[in-house]
CSV table of C-alpha atoms and ligand atoms in Angstrom, one decimal:
chain,number,residue,atom,x,y,z
O,1,MET,CA,7.6,-27.8,24.3
O,2,SER,CA,7.2,-29.3,20.8
O,3,ALA,CA,9.8,-31.4,19.1
O,4,THR,CA,10.5,-28.7,16.5
O,5,ASP,CA,11.4,-25.9,18.9
O,6,SER,CA,15.0,-26.1,17.7
O,7,TYR,CA,14.1,-25.9,14.0
O,8,GLY,CA,14.4,-22.8,11.9
O,9,PHE,CA,11.7,-20.5,10.9
O,10,THR,CA,10.6,-22.1,7.6
O,11,THR,CA,11.0,-25.7,8.8
O,12,THR,CA,8.8,-24.9,11.7
O,13,ILE,CA,6.0,-23.5,9.5
O,14,LEU,CA,6.2,-26.4,7.0
O,15,HIS,CA,5.8,-29.1,9.6
O,16,SER,CA,3.5,-27.3,12.0
O,17,ASP,CA,0.2,-29.0,10.9
O,18,ARG,CA,1.8,-32.5,11.0
O,19,GLN,CA,2.7,-32.2,14.6
O,20,LYS,CA,-0.9,-33.2,15.3
O,21,ALA,CA,-2.5,-36.2,13.6
O,22,ILE,CA,-4.1,-35.2,10.3
O,23,GLU,CA,-6.8,-37.3,8.6
O,24,HIS,CA,-5.3,-39.8,6.0
O,25,GLY,CA,-1.8,-38.4,6.4
O,26,SER,CA,-2.8,-35.3,4.6
O,27,VAL,CA,0.1,-32.8,4.8
O,28,HIS,CA,-2.2,-29.7,4.7
O,29,LYS,CA,-4.7,-29.2,7.4
O,30,PRO,CA,-8.0,-29.9,5.6
O,31,ILE,CA,-10.5,-27.2,4.9
O,32,HIS,CA,-13.2,-27.9,7.5
O,33,SER,CA,-16.2,-26.0,6.1
O,34,SER,CA,-18.7,-27.1,8.7
O,35,VAL,CA,-20.2,-24.2,10.7
O,36,LEU,CA,-21.6,-26.5,13.4
O,37,PHE,CA,-19.9,-29.2,15.4
O,38,GLY,CA,-22.1,-32.0,16.8
O,39,TYR,CA,-21.6,-34.0,20.0
O,40,PRO,CA,-22.9,-37.6,20.5
O,41,ASP,CA,-23.2,-36.9,24.2
O,42,ALA,CA,-25.1,-33.7,25.1
O,43,ARG,CA,-23.1,-33.5,28.3
O,44,ASP,CA,-19.9,-33.0,26.2
O,45,LEU,CA,-21.7,-30.1,24.3
O,46,ALA,CA,-22.5,-28.5,27.7
O,47,ALA,CA,-18.9,-29.0,28.9
O,48,VAL,CA,-17.6,-27.3,25.8
O,49,PHE,CA,-20.0,-24.3,26.3
O,50,GLN,CA,-18.9,-24.1,30.0
O,51,GLY,CA,-15.2,-24.1,29.1
O,52,LYS,CA,-14.6,-27.4,31.0
O,53,GLN,CA,-13.7,-29.2,27.8
O,54,SER,CA,-12.0,-28.0,24.7
O,55,GLY,CA,-13.9,-28.3,21.4
O,56,TYR,CA,-15.6,-26.3,18.6
O,57,ARG,CA,-19.1,-24.9,18.9
O,58,TYR,CA,-19.9,-22.6,16.0
O,59,GLY,CA,-17.8,-21.4,13.1
O,60,ARG,CA,-17.9,-17.7,14.0
O,61,GLN,CA,-15.9,-18.4,17.2
O,62,GLY,CA,-13.5,-21.1,16.0
O,63,ASN,CA,-12.8,-23.7,13.3
O,64,PRO,CA,-10.1,-26.4,13.1
O,65,THR,CA,-8.6,-25.1,9.8
O,66,VAL,CA,-8.4,-21.6,11.3
O,67,SER,CA,-7.0,-22.9,14.5
O,68,ALA,CA,-4.1,-24.6,12.6
O,69,LEU,CA,-3.3,-21.3,11.0
O,70,GLU,CA,-3.5,-19.6,14.4
O,71,GLU,CA,-1.0,-22.1,15.8
O,72,LYS,CA,1.3,-21.4,12.9
O,73,ILE,CA,1.2,-17.6,13.4
O,74,THR,CA,1.8,-18.2,17.2
O,75,LYS,CA,5.0,-20.2,16.3
O,76,MET,CA,6.1,-17.5,13.8
O,77,GLU,CA,5.8,-14.8,16.5
O,78,GLY,CA,7.2,-17.0,19.3
O,79,GLY,CA,3.9,-16.2,21.2
O,80,GLN,CA,1.5,-18.1,23.3
O,81,ALA,CA,-1.8,-17.7,21.4
O,82,THR,CA,-3.3,-16.2,18.3
O,83,ILE,CA,-6.7,-15.2,17.1
O,84,ALA,CA,-7.3,-14.9,13.3
O,85,PHE,CA,-9.7,-12.4,11.8
O,86,ALA,CA,-11.2,-11.7,8.4
O,87,THR,CA,-8.8,-8.8,7.7
O,88,GLY,CA,-6.0,-7.0,9.4
O,89,MET,CA,-8.3,-4.1,10.2
O,90,ALA,CA,-10.7,-6.5,12.0
O,91,ALA,CA,-7.7,-7.5,14.1
O,92,ILE,CA,-6.8,-3.9,15.0
O,93,GLY,CA,-10.6,-3.1,15.5
O,94,ALA,CA,-10.7,-6.0,18.0
O,95,VAL,CA,-8.2,-4.3,20.2
O,96,PHE,CA,-10.6,-1.3,20.4
O,97,GLN,CA,-13.8,-3.4,20.7
O,98,ALA,CA,-12.5,-5.8,23.3
O,99,LEU,CA,-9.9,-4.0,25.4
O,100,LEU,CA,-10.8,-0.3,25.5
O,101,ARG,CA,-13.6,1.6,27.3
O,102,ALA,CA,-14.7,5.2,27.2
O,103,GLY,CA,-12.3,7.4,29.3
O,104,ASP,CA,-9.3,5.2,28.5
O,105,HIS,CA,-6.3,6.8,26.8
O,106,VAL,CA,-4.3,5.5,23.9
O,107,VAL,CA,-0.9,6.8,22.7
O,108,SER,CA,-0.4,5.9,19.1
O,109,SER,CA,2.4,6.6,16.6
O,110,ALA,CA,1.3,9.4,14.3
O,111,PHE,CA,2.9,7.6,11.4
O,112,LEU,CA,0.1,5.2,10.7
O,113,PHE,CA,-1.5,3.1,8.0
O,114,GLY,CA,-4.4,5.3,6.7
O,115,ASN,CA,-7.2,3.1,7.8
O,116,THR,CA,-5.7,2.6,11.3
O,117,ASN,CA,-5.6,6.4,11.6
O,118,SER,CA,-9.3,6.4,10.6
O,119,LEU,CA,-10.1,3.7,13.2
O,120,TRP,CA,-8.4,5.6,16.0
O,121,GLN,CA,-10.5,8.7,15.0
O,122,THR,CA,-13.6,6.5,15.4
O,123,ALA,CA,-12.4,5.3,18.8
O,124,SER,CA,-11.8,8.9,19.9
O,125,SER,CA,-15.3,9.9,18.7
O,126,GLN,CA,-16.6,7.1,21.0
O,127,GLY,CA,-14.9,8.3,24.1
O,128,VAL,CA,-11.4,7.0,23.9
O,129,ASP,CA,-8.8,9.7,24.4
O,130,LEU,CA,-6.1,9.6,21.7
O,131,THR,CA,-2.7,11.2,21.6
O,132,LEU,CA,-0.7,10.8,18.3
O,133,VAL,CA,3.0,11.2,18.8
O,134,ASP,CA,6.3,10.9,16.8
O,135,ALA,CA,7.1,7.4,18.1
O,136,THR,CA,10.6,7.4,16.6
O,137,ASP,CA,11.6,8.9,20.0
O,138,VAL,CA,10.5,7.3,23.3
O,139,ALA,CA,10.5,10.7,25.0
O,140,ASN,CA,7.4,11.7,23.0
O,141,VAL,CA,5.6,8.6,24.1
O,142,ALA,CA,6.7,9.1,27.7
O,143,ALA,CA,5.5,12.7,27.7
O,144,ALA,CA,2.1,11.6,26.4
O,145,LEU,CA,1.3,9.0,29.1
O,146,THR,CA,-1.4,9.7,31.6
O,147,PRO,CA,-2.8,7.6,34.5
O,148,ALA,CA,-5.6,6.5,32.1
O,149,THR,CA,-3.2,5.3,29.3
O,150,ARG,CA,-4.1,1.6,28.6
O,151,ILE,CA,-2.3,1.0,25.3
O,152,VAL,CA,0.7,2.3,23.3
O,153,PHE,CA,0.3,1.4,19.7
O,154,VAL,CA,3.0,1.5,17.0
O,155,GLU,CA,3.8,0.1,13.6
O,156,THR,CA,7.3,-1.3,13.2
O,157,VAL,CA,8.2,0.4,9.9
O,158,ALA,CA,5.7,3.2,9.1
O,159,ASN,CA,4.1,3.3,5.7
O,160,PRO,CA,5.0,5.1,3.4
O,161,GLY,CA,7.7,7.2,5.1
O,162,THR,CA,9.5,4.1,6.6
O,163,GLN,CA,10.0,5.8,10.0
O,164,ILE,CA,10.9,3.1,12.6
O,165,ALA,CA,9.4,3.3,16.0
O,166,ASP,CA,11.8,3.5,19.0
O,167,LEU,CA,10.7,-0.1,19.6
O,168,LYS,CA,13.1,-1.3,22.3
O,169,ARG,CA,12.8,1.8,24.5
O,170,ILE,CA,9.0,2.0,24.1
O,171,GLY,CA,8.8,-1.6,25.1
O,172,ALA,CA,10.9,-1.0,28.2
O,173,LEU,CA,8.8,2.1,29.1
O,174,CYS,CA,5.5,0.1,28.8
O,175,ARG,CA,6.9,-2.7,30.9
O,176,GLU,CA,8.0,-0.3,33.6
O,177,ARG,CA,4.6,1.4,33.6
O,178,GLY,CA,2.4,-1.8,33.2
O,179,ILE,CA,0.9,-0.5,29.9
O,180,LEU,CA,-0.1,-2.9,27.1
O,181,PHE,CA,2.3,-2.4,24.1
O,182,VAL,CA,0.6,-3.3,20.8
O,183,VAL,CA,2.8,-3.6,17.7
O,184,ASP,CA,1.5,-3.8,14.1
O,185,ASN,CA,4.2,-6.1,12.7
O,186,THR,CA,2.7,-6.1,9.1
O,187,MET,CA,5.5,-4.3,7.5
O,188,THR,CA,8.3,-6.4,8.9
O,189,SER,CA,6.4,-9.7,9.3
O,190,PRO,CA,7.5,-12.2,11.9
O,191,TYR,CA,10.3,-13.3,9.5
O,192,LEU,CA,12.1,-10.0,9.9
O,193,PHE,CA,11.2,-9.2,13.5
O,194,ARG,CA,9.4,-10.6,16.5
O,195,PRO,CA,7.9,-7.7,18.6
O,196,LYS,CA,8.0,-10.1,21.6
O,197,ALA,CA,11.7,-9.4,21.7
O,198,VAL,CA,11.1,-5.8,22.6
O,199,GLY,CA,8.3,-6.6,25.1
O,200,ALA,CA,5.2,-6.2,23.0
O,201,GLY,CA,2.2,-7.8,24.7
O,202,LEU,CA,0.0,-8.0,21.6
O,203,VAL,CA,1.3,-8.3,18.0
O,204,MET,CA,-1.0,-7.6,15.0
O,205,ASN,CA,-0.3,-8.9,11.5
O,206,SER,CA,-2.3,-8.2,8.4
O,207,LEU,CA,-2.0,-11.7,6.9
O,208,THR,CA,-3.1,-10.2,3.6
O,209,LYS,CA,0.4,-8.8,3.1
O,210,TYR,CA,3.7,-10.8,3.4
O,211,ILE,CA,2.3,-13.8,5.3
O,212,ALA,CA,-0.2,-14.8,2.6
O,213,GLY,CA,1.9,-13.0,0.1
O,214,HIS,CA,0.2,-13.4,-3.3
O,215,GLY,CA,-2.5,-10.8,-3.3
O,216,ASN,CA,-5.3,-13.4,-3.4
O,217,VAL,CA,-6.7,-13.5,0.1
O,218,LEU,CA,-7.5,-11.2,3.1
O,219,GLY,CA,-6.8,-12.0,6.8
O,220,GLY,CA,-5.5,-10.6,10.0
O,221,ALA,CA,-4.3,-11.9,13.4
O,222,LEU,CA,-3.6,-10.8,16.9
O,223,THR,CA,-0.9,-12.8,18.8
O,224,ASP,CA,-0.5,-12.7,22.6
O,225,THR,CA,3.3,-12.9,23.2
O,226,GLY,CA,2.9,-13.8,26.9
O,227,GLU,CA,4.9,-10.7,27.8
O,228,PHE,CA,2.0,-8.7,29.3
O,229,ASP,CA,0.5,-9.5,32.7
O,230,TRP,CA,-3.3,-9.4,32.2
O,231,ALA,CA,-3.9,-9.6,35.9
O,232,GLY,CA,-3.0,-5.9,36.0
O,233,TYR,CA,-5.2,-4.8,33.1
O,234,PRO,CA,-8.2,-2.9,34.4
O,235,ASN,CA,-10.8,-3.7,31.6
O,236,ILE,CA,-11.1,-7.5,32.1
O,237,ALA,CA,-14.7,-8.6,32.7
O,238,ASP,CA,-15.4,-10.7,35.8
O,239,ASN,CA,-16.1,-13.9,33.9
O,240,PHE,CA,-12.7,-13.8,32.3
O,241,ARG,CA,-10.9,-12.9,35.5
O,242,LYS,CA,-11.8,-16.3,36.8
O,243,GLN,CA,-9.3,-17.8,34.2
O,244,ALA,CA,-5.5,-18.0,34.6
O,245,ALA,CA,-4.0,-14.5,34.0
O,246,VAL,CA,-2.2,-15.6,30.8
O,247,GLN,CA,-5.6,-16.5,29.2
O,248,GLN,CA,-7.6,-13.5,30.2
O,249,GLY,CA,-6.7,-11.1,27.4
O,250,MET,CA,-7.2,-13.5,24.5
O,251,SER,CA,-10.4,-15.0,26.0
O,252,GLN,CA,-11.9,-11.5,26.2
O,253,VAL,CA,-10.8,-10.7,22.6
O,254,ARG,CA,-12.2,-13.9,21.3
O,255,ALA,CA,-15.6,-13.4,23.0
O,256,LYS,CA,-16.0,-9.6,22.9
O,257,ALA,CA,-14.5,-8.9,19.5
O,258,LEU,CA,-14.4,-12.0,17.3
O,259,ARG,CA,-17.7,-13.6,18.6
O,260,ASP,CA,-19.7,-10.5,19.2
O,261,PHE,CA,-18.6,-8.5,16.1
O,262,GLY,CA,-18.2,-11.6,13.9
O,263,ALA,CA,-15.3,-10.7,11.6
O,264,SER,CA,-14.2,-14.3,11.4
O,265,LEU,CA,-11.7,-15.7,9.0
O,266,SER,CA,-13.1,-18.4,6.7
O,267,PRO,CA,-11.6,-21.8,6.6
O,268,GLU,CA,-11.0,-21.5,2.9
O,269,ALA,CA,-9.0,-18.2,3.4
O,270,ALA,CA,-7.1,-19.8,6.3
O,271,HIS,CA,-6.0,-22.6,4.0
O,272,GLN,CA,-4.8,-20.2,1.3
O,273,ILE,CA,-2.9,-18.1,3.9
O,274,ALA,CA,-1.3,-21.2,5.3
O,275,VAL,CA,0.0,-22.2,1.9
O,276,GLY,CA,1.3,-18.7,1.2
O,277,ALA,CA,3.0,-18.6,4.6
O,278,GLU,CA,5.2,-21.7,3.7
O,279,THR,CA,7.4,-19.5,1.5
O,280,ILE,CA,7.5,-16.2,3.4
O,281,ALA,CA,11.2,-16.5,4.2
O,282,LEU,CA,12.1,-17.0,0.5
O,283,ARG,CA,9.8,-14.2,-0.6
O,284,MET,CA,11.0,-11.7,2.0
O,285,GLU,CA,14.7,-12.4,1.2
O,286,ARG,CA,14.1,-11.8,-2.6
O,287,ALA,CA,11.7,-8.8,-2.1
O,288,SER,CA,14.1,-7.2,0.4
O,289,ALA,CA,17.0,-7.6,-2.0
O,290,ASN,CA,15.0,-6.1,-4.8
O,291,ALA,CA,13.9,-3.1,-2.6
O,292,MET,CA,17.6,-2.6,-1.7
O,293,ALA,CA,18.7,-2.7,-5.4
O,294,LEU,CA,15.9,-0.3,-6.4
O,295,ALA,CA,16.5,2.1,-3.5
O,296,GLN,CA,20.3,2.2,-4.2
O,297,MET,CA,19.8,2.8,-7.9
O,298,LEU,CA,17.2,5.6,-7.3
O,299,ALA,CA,19.3,7.3,-4.5
O,300,ALA,CA,22.3,7.5,-6.9
O,301,ASP,CA,20.2,9.1,-9.7
O,302,PRO,CA,20.3,13.0,-9.9
O,303,ARG,CA,16.7,13.0,-11.1
O,304,VAL,CA,15.5,11.6,-7.7
O,305,ALA,CA,15.0,14.1,-4.8
O,306,VAL,CA,14.9,11.7,-1.9
O,307,VAL,CA,14.6,7.9,-1.1
O,308,HIS,CA,13.2,6.7,2.2
O,309,TYR,CA,14.4,3.1,2.9
O,310,PRO,CA,15.8,1.8,6.2
O,311,GLY,CA,18.5,-0.1,4.2
O,312,LEU,CA,20.2,3.2,3.1
O,313,PRO,CA,22.8,4.5,5.6
O,314,SER,CA,21.2,8.0,5.2
O,315,HIS,CA,17.9,6.7,6.8
O,316,PRO,CA,17.5,8.2,10.3
O,317,GLN,CA,16.9,4.8,11.9
O,318,HIS,CA,19.3,2.7,9.7
O,319,VAL,CA,21.3,1.5,12.7
O,320,LEU,CA,18.2,0.5,14.7
O,321,ALA,CA,16.8,-1.4,11.7
O,322,LYS,CA,20.1,-3.2,11.3
O,323,GLU,CA,20.1,-4.2,14.9
O,324,LEU,CA,16.4,-5.3,15.1
O,325,PHE,CA,15.4,-6.6,11.7
O,326,ARG,CA,16.7,-9.6,9.7
O,327,THR,CA,16.6,-7.6,6.4
O,328,PHE,CA,15.5,-4.0,5.7
O,329,GLY,CA,12.2,-5.0,4.3
O,330,ALA,CA,10.5,-4.7,0.9
O,331,LEU,CA,8.9,-1.3,1.2
O,332,PHE,CA,10.3,2.1,0.3
O,333,SER,CA,9.2,5.4,-1.0
O,334,PHE,CA,10.8,8.2,-3.1
O,335,GLU,CA,10.2,11.6,-4.5
O,336,LEU,CA,11.3,12.6,-8.0
O,337,LYS,CA,12.8,16.1,-8.7
O,338,PRO,CA,9.9,18.6,-9.5
O,339,GLU,CA,10.6,18.5,-13.3
O,340,ILE,CA,9.3,14.9,-13.5
O,341,ASP,CA,5.6,14.4,-12.9
O,342,CYS,CA,5.0,11.4,-10.7
O,343,PHE,CA,2.0,10.2,-12.7
O,344,ASP,CA,4.0,10.4,-16.0
O,345,TYR,CA,6.8,8.4,-14.3
O,346,LEU,CA,4.4,5.7,-13.0
O,347,ASN,CA,2.8,5.4,-16.4
O,348,ARG,CA,6.2,4.7,-18.0
O,349,LEU,CA,6.8,1.7,-15.7
O,350,LYS,CA,6.2,-1.6,-17.6
O,351,LEU,CA,6.5,-4.2,-14.9
O,352,ALA,CA,5.5,-2.4,-11.7
O,353,ILE,CA,1.7,-2.2,-11.3
O,354,ASN,CA,-0.2,1.0,-10.3
O,355,ALA,CA,-2.1,-0.5,-7.4
O,356,THR,CA,-2.8,-0.2,-3.7
O,357,HIS,CA,-1.6,-3.2,-1.6
O,358,LEU,CA,1.8,-4.3,-0.5
O,359,GLY,CA,3.6,-7.5,0.3
O,360,ASP,CA,2.8,-9.0,-3.1
O,361,THR,CA,5.0,-11.2,-5.3
O,362,ARG,CA,4.7,-8.5,-8.0
O,363,THR,CA,6.2,-5.0,-7.6
O,364,LEU,CA,3.5,-2.4,-6.8
O,365,VAL,CA,3.7,1.4,-7.0
O,366,ILE,CA,1.3,4.1,-5.8
O,367,PRO,CA,1.2,7.9,-5.5
O,368,VAL,CA,0.1,7.9,-1.9
O,369,SER,CA,-1.0,11.5,-1.4
O,370,HIS,CA,-3.5,11.2,-4.3
O,371,THR,CA,-4.8,7.8,-3.2
O,372,ILE,CA,-4.5,6.0,0.1
O,373,PHE,CA,-3.7,9.2,2.1
O,374,PHE,CA,-6.1,11.5,0.1
O,375,GLU,CA,-9.1,11.2,2.5
O,376,MET,CA,-7.2,12.4,5.5
O,377,GLY,CA,-6.7,15.9,4.0
O,378,ALA,CA,-3.7,18.1,3.2
O,379,ALA,CA,-3.2,19.3,6.8
O,380,ARG,CA,-2.8,15.8,8.3
O,381,ARG,CA,-0.6,14.8,5.3
O,382,ALA,CA,1.6,17.8,6.0
O,383,GLU,CA,1.9,16.7,9.6
O,384,MET,CA,2.9,13.2,8.5
O,385,GLY,CA,5.5,14.7,6.1
O,386,LEU,CA,3.8,13.3,3.0
O,387,ALA,CA,4.8,15.2,-0.2
O,388,ASP,CA,2.3,15.3,-3.1
O,389,SER,CA,4.9,13.6,-5.4
O,390,LEU,CA,5.7,10.8,-3.0
O,391,ILE,CA,5.7,7.3,-4.7
O,392,ARG,CA,5.5,4.2,-2.5
O,393,VAL,CA,7.0,1.0,-3.8
O,394,SER,CA,6.3,-2.5,-2.6
O,395,ALA,CA,9.1,-4.6,-4.1
O,396,GLY,CA,8.0,-7.9,-5.5
O,397,ILE,CA,10.1,-11.0,-6.2
O,398,GLU,CA,10.8,-10.4,-9.9
O,399,ASP,CA,14.3,-11.1,-11.2
O,400,THR,CA,16.3,-8.1,-9.8
O,401,ASP,CA,17.8,-7.0,-13.1
O,402,ASP,CA,14.4,-6.8,-14.7
O,403,ILE,CA,12.8,-4.7,-12.0
O,404,VAL,CA,15.8,-2.3,-11.7
O,405,THR,CA,15.9,-1.9,-15.5
O,406,ASP,CA,12.1,-1.0,-15.4
O,407,PHE,CA,12.6,1.8,-12.8
O,408,LYS,CA,15.7,3.1,-14.6
O,409,ALA,CA,14.2,3.1,-18.1
O,410,ALA,CA,11.2,5.1,-16.8
O,411,LEU,CA,13.7,7.9,-15.7
O,412,ASN,CA,15.3,8.0,-19.2
O,413,PHE,CA,12.5,9.4,-21.3
T,1,PLP,C1,-2.7,-3.5,5.2
T,1,PLP,C2,-2.4,-3.1,6.5
T,1,PLP,C3,-3.3,-3.2,7.6
T,1,PLP,C4,-4.7,-3.7,7.3
T,1,PLP,O1,-4.7,-5.0,6.9
T,1,PLP,P1,-5.9,-5.5,6.0
T,1,PLP,O2,-5.7,-7.0,5.9
T,1,PLP,O3,-5.9,-4.9,4.6
T,1,PLP,O4,-7.2,-5.2,6.6
T,1,PLP,C5,-2.9,-2.7,8.8
T,1,PLP,N1,-1.7,-2.3,9.1
T,1,PLP,C6,-0.8,-2.2,8.1
T,1,PLP,C7,0.6,-1.6,8.4
T,1,PLP,C8,-1.1,-2.6,6.8
T,1,PLP,O5,-0.1,-2.5,5.8
């Protein structure tokens, strides 16, 4: 147990690096750019390779600057270990690469980030059986389980429709059935929600989004919460079985996904992400307040057809969001009435930027069906309930009056 266990979220992040000695009293973990790590005694090098001694070997598999970030994410999630990757997709891909085999079955929420949807299609073309369900109701997940189900995968708040998975009940179901529950926490971030609280075994975060927060660096992470018993997971190779059960899952992910596929986070990127992470609480509070102000203004306007935001009492999972999340988040989507063209509306916005990405300090807008969800085709979009005119908004941290005025002025043309 560390001395800071009683500190709050931000204090813990700010002082995480300093809990270990840092060269020259530096308050940031330095950027260690060395790819190789030399040992004066060759026996120590051998001991590190054999796992008898801790230490670094080669930059693809681990780096001190990246480790410091991993420790920070572990603390943010209240977990027991984290592995960082070059991107969020590499972190989700690692679940497939390291933990699934042909013939395994995955139950995933149907309301998915577009590239995750594409990744699961790839997995299914390589022999993993996939069932996509409406995960807002645990009954749909329960009905899809088979004896071969290894993983249940959900996002906390789906993008762009903001559906919230039935997180507590799915967690309880997975625990009862001994199934690994994997939660993509990108949209909530560990500041709003810790999936460990509902029994998730692995938590994925795209560090690119709220954690780094400034749209200037890519990264991803998988955190083992300690909630899942790896001793009962069928796909652990014999050499990892020799380790303590708590280590088996992450050891296999580090070797079979990070090492063998090589999507490693660079130490420079890890440093940038660590600096961004220092202010996540402040940014999430402001961005959530801006999202709420925008969603309320738009919902009250007769020219707006519908607003999807968990903070509005009309949202189907408003009560659940209130119970589980610290704020209602910074992402929402809306449809204008048919007489207003969504492209014309977007072009009248002066502050909000037409761009893909979310979790930035600046407010971003995108017509999703014509862009990020275009490739999947009209049929799958219809299944996901994505209207052609749907606009997704990632609220930034601008002064609230300025951003609300921008969205209101664009309605008054
Ligand atoms: C962005 C995002 C990802 C992928 O993260 P990258 O860092 O862009 O690879 C995965 N899941 C969700 C919910 C995301 O928003």
